[in-house]
Amino acid sequence: MEATTFIRNFIKYPDMIGAVWPSSKFLAKKMITDVNFENAKCIVEYGPGTGIFTNELIKNKKENTILLVLELNKELYNTLEEKYSNIKNVHIINDTAENVGMYVNQYGFECADYIISGLPFTAFPEELSKSILTNTLEILNKEGKFITFQYTLLKKNFMKKFFPSININFEMINIPPAFVFSCSKEK
């Protein structure tokens, strides 16, 4: 069911959905490796799709940690809302990642500790990518991390304009294989 929803939305919105198949559980586990769940108070997820990363975040976060999940696609948002709306401190939001600061503040925080992203930056216009990353940088805690994945290294130099420290890992067991960028504000 989730794969069908994902594929249908890729066909309808190829510029919003950057892959033809949902991310693997292996990629999801790699995406959360650098998250310190013991200390995280506010975690944000951009572009969760059908919720592969969301599942891992919920399984590992502390009960009192707030998880804000931003999904712009209405159909995917509805699927996520159905799955997660009854979980304490998990908030599904139908909006763009550009508005992240508003939601972090609305839920009582000045900054997010971690931002996990499934957004396809290589498919986005440069201005949209700049806007999202600028807002991410502004709302991310000084010691926080922005963790995203991409299918190529094409956006590495672009991301370095925002994050001076980027650690890259590779996950082979995914369709297609993916690079995980763990980005920090400080070197």
Coordinates of C-alpha atoms in Angstrom, one line a residue:
M1 CA 0.0 0.0 0.0
E2 CA 2.7 2.5 1.0
A3 CA 4.8 1.7 -2.1
T4 CA 1.7 2.2 -4.3
T5 CA 0.9 5.6 -2.7
F6 CA 4.5 6.6 -3.1
I7 CA 4.7 5.6 -6.8
R8 CA 1.4 7.2 -7.6
N9 CA 2.6 10.5 -6.1
F10 CA 6.0 10.2 -7.9
I11 CA 4.1 10.0 -11.2
K12 CA 1.8 13.0 -10.3
Y13 CA 4.6 15.2 -8.8
P14 CA 8.0 14.1 -10.0
D15 CA 9.5 17.5 -9.0
M16 CA 8.3 17.0 -5.4
I17 CA 9.1 13.2 -5.0
G18 CA 12.7 12.5 -5.9
A19 CA 12.5 8.7 -6.2
V20 CA 10.3 6.1 -7.8
W21 CA 10.5 3.8 -4.7
P22 CA 10.4 4.5 -0.9
S23 CA 13.6 4.5 1.0
S24 CA 14.8 1.3 2.6
K25 CA 14.9 0.5 6.3
F26 CA 18.7 0.3 5.9
L27 CA 18.8 3.9 4.7
A28 CA 16.4 4.9 7.5
K29 CA 18.8 3.4 10.1
K30 CA 21.8 5.2 8.6
M31 CA 19.9 8.5 8.6
I32 CA 19.4 8.4 12.3
T33 CA 22.9 7.2 13.3
D34 CA 24.2 10.7 14.2
V35 CA 21.1 11.6 16.3
N36 CA 21.6 11.7 20.0
F37 CA 18.2 10.7 21.1
E38 CA 19.1 11.0 24.8
N39 CA 19.5 14.8 24.6
A40 CA 17.2 15.7 21.7
K41 CA 14.3 17.8 22.7
C42 CA 13.0 18.8 19.3
I43 CA 13.5 16.8 16.1
V44 CA 12.1 17.9 12.7
E45 CA 11.6 15.8 9.6
Y46 CA 11.2 17.2 6.1
G47 CA 9.5 15.3 3.3
P48 CA 8.7 12.1 5.1
G49 CA 6.9 10.5 2.2
T50 CA 5.2 7.4 3.6
G51 CA 7.1 7.6 6.9
I52 CA 10.1 5.2 6.7
F53 CA 12.4 7.7 8.6
T54 CA 9.4 8.7 10.8
N55 CA 9.1 5.2 12.0
E56 CA 12.7 5.1 13.1
L57 CA 12.5 8.5 14.7
I58 CA 9.5 7.5 16.7
K59 CA 11.0 4.1 17.8
N60 CA 14.1 5.8 19.1
K61 CA 13.0 9.2 20.4
K62 CA 12.3 9.9 24.1
E63 CA 8.6 10.1 25.0
N64 CA 8.9 13.8 25.8
T65 CA 10.9 14.7 22.6
I66 CA 8.8 16.6 20.2
L67 CA 8.8 15.4 16.6
L68 CA 7.5 17.8 13.9
V69 CA 6.9 16.1 10.6
L70 CA 6.5 18.5 7.6
E71 CA 4.9 17.0 4.4
L72 CA 3.7 19.3 1.7
N73 CA 2.0 16.7 -0.5
K74 CA -1.6 16.5 0.7
E75 CA -2.1 12.7 0.0
L76 CA 1.1 11.8 1.8
Y77 CA 0.2 14.1 4.6
N78 CA -3.2 12.4 5.0
T79 CA -1.5 9.0 5.1
L80 CA 1.0 10.2 7.8
E81 CA -1.8 11.8 9.8
E82 CA -3.7 8.5 9.8
K83 CA -0.6 6.6 10.9
Y84 CA 0.8 8.9 13.5
S85 CA -1.7 11.4 14.8
N86 CA -2.4 9.4 17.9
I87 CA 1.2 9.2 19.0
K88 CA 2.2 11.6 21.9
N89 CA 4.5 14.5 20.9
V90 CA 4.4 13.6 17.2
H91 CA 2.9 16.4 15.1
I92 CA 2.1 16.0 11.4
I93 CA 2.1 19.3 9.5
N94 CA 0.9 19.9 5.9
D95 CA 3.3 22.7 4.9
T96 CA 6.6 23.4 3.2
A97 CA 10.0 23.0 5.0
E98 CA 10.5 26.8 4.3
N99 CA 8.2 27.5 7.3
V100 CA 10.1 25.3 9.7
G101 CA 10.9 28.2 12.1
M102 CA 7.3 29.1 12.6
Y103 CA 6.4 25.5 13.7
V104 CA 9.5 25.0 15.9
N105 CA 8.5 28.3 17.7
Q106 CA 4.8 27.4 17.8
Y107 CA 5.7 24.2 19.7
G108 CA 7.7 26.1 22.3
F109 CA 11.3 25.9 21.0
E110 CA 13.8 28.4 19.8
C111 CA 15.8 25.8 17.9
A112 CA 15.6 22.3 16.6
D113 CA 18.2 19.8 17.7
Y114 CA 18.1 17.7 14.5
I115 CA 16.5 18.1 11.2
I116 CA 16.1 14.9 9.1
S117 CA 15.3 15.5 5.4
G118 CA 14.0 13.3 2.7
L119 CA 13.8 16.2 0.3
P120 CA 15.1 15.8 -3.3
F121 CA 17.4 18.9 -3.5
T122 CA 18.7 17.9 -6.9
A123 CA 15.1 18.0 -8.3
F124 CA 14.4 21.4 -6.7
P125 CA 15.0 24.9 -8.3
E126 CA 18.1 26.5 -6.7
E127 CA 16.0 29.3 -5.1
L128 CA 13.8 26.8 -3.3
S129 CA 16.8 24.8 -2.1
K130 CA 18.4 28.1 -0.8
S131 CA 15.3 29.1 1.0
I132 CA 14.9 25.7 2.7
L133 CA 18.6 25.5 3.7
T134 CA 18.7 29.2 4.9
N135 CA 15.6 28.5 7.1
T136 CA 17.1 25.3 8.3
L137 CA 20.4 27.0 9.3
E138 CA 18.5 29.7 11.2
I139 CA 16.4 27.3 13.3
L140 CA 19.0 24.6 13.9
N141 CA 20.6 24.5 17.3
K142 CA 24.3 25.5 17.3
E143 CA 25.4 21.9 18.0
G144 CA 22.5 20.4 15.9
K145 CA 22.7 18.4 12.7
F146 CA 20.9 18.6 9.4
I147 CA 20.8 15.1 8.0
T148 CA 19.7 14.5 4.5
F149 CA 20.3 11.9 1.7
Q150 CA 20.9 12.3 -2.0
Y151 CA 21.4 9.9 -4.8
T152 CA 24.5 11.7 -6.1
L153 CA 27.2 14.0 -4.8
L154 CA 26.1 16.9 -7.1
K155 CA 24.7 19.0 -4.2
K156 CA 27.7 18.6 -1.9
N157 CA 29.4 21.9 -2.8
F158 CA 26.0 23.7 -2.7
M159 CA 25.4 22.3 0.8
K160 CA 28.9 23.4 1.9
K161 CA 27.8 27.0 1.4
F162 CA 25.4 26.5 4.3
F163 CA 27.2 23.8 6.4
P164 CA 31.0 24.0 6.7
S165 CA 31.2 20.5 8.1
I166 CA 29.6 17.6 6.1
N167 CA 30.2 13.9 6.9
I168 CA 29.1 11.6 4.1
N169 CA 28.2 8.0 4.3
F170 CA 26.9 5.6 1.6
E171 CA 24.0 3.2 1.8
M172 CA 24.1 0.5 -0.9
I173 CA 21.0 -1.3 0.2
N174 CA 18.5 1.2 -1.2
I175 CA 16.8 1.8 -4.6
P176 CA 18.9 3.6 -5.8
P177 CA 21.9 3.5 -3.4
A178 CA 22.2 6.8 -1.5
F179 CA 24.6 9.2 0.1
V180 CA 23.8 10.4 3.6
F181 CA 25.0 13.9 4.4
S182 CA 25.3 14.7 8.1
C183 CA 25.8 18.5 8.2
S184 CA 26.9 20.7 11.1
K185 CA 27.0 24.4 11.5
E186 CA 30.5 24.4 12.9
K187 CA 33.7 22.6 11.8

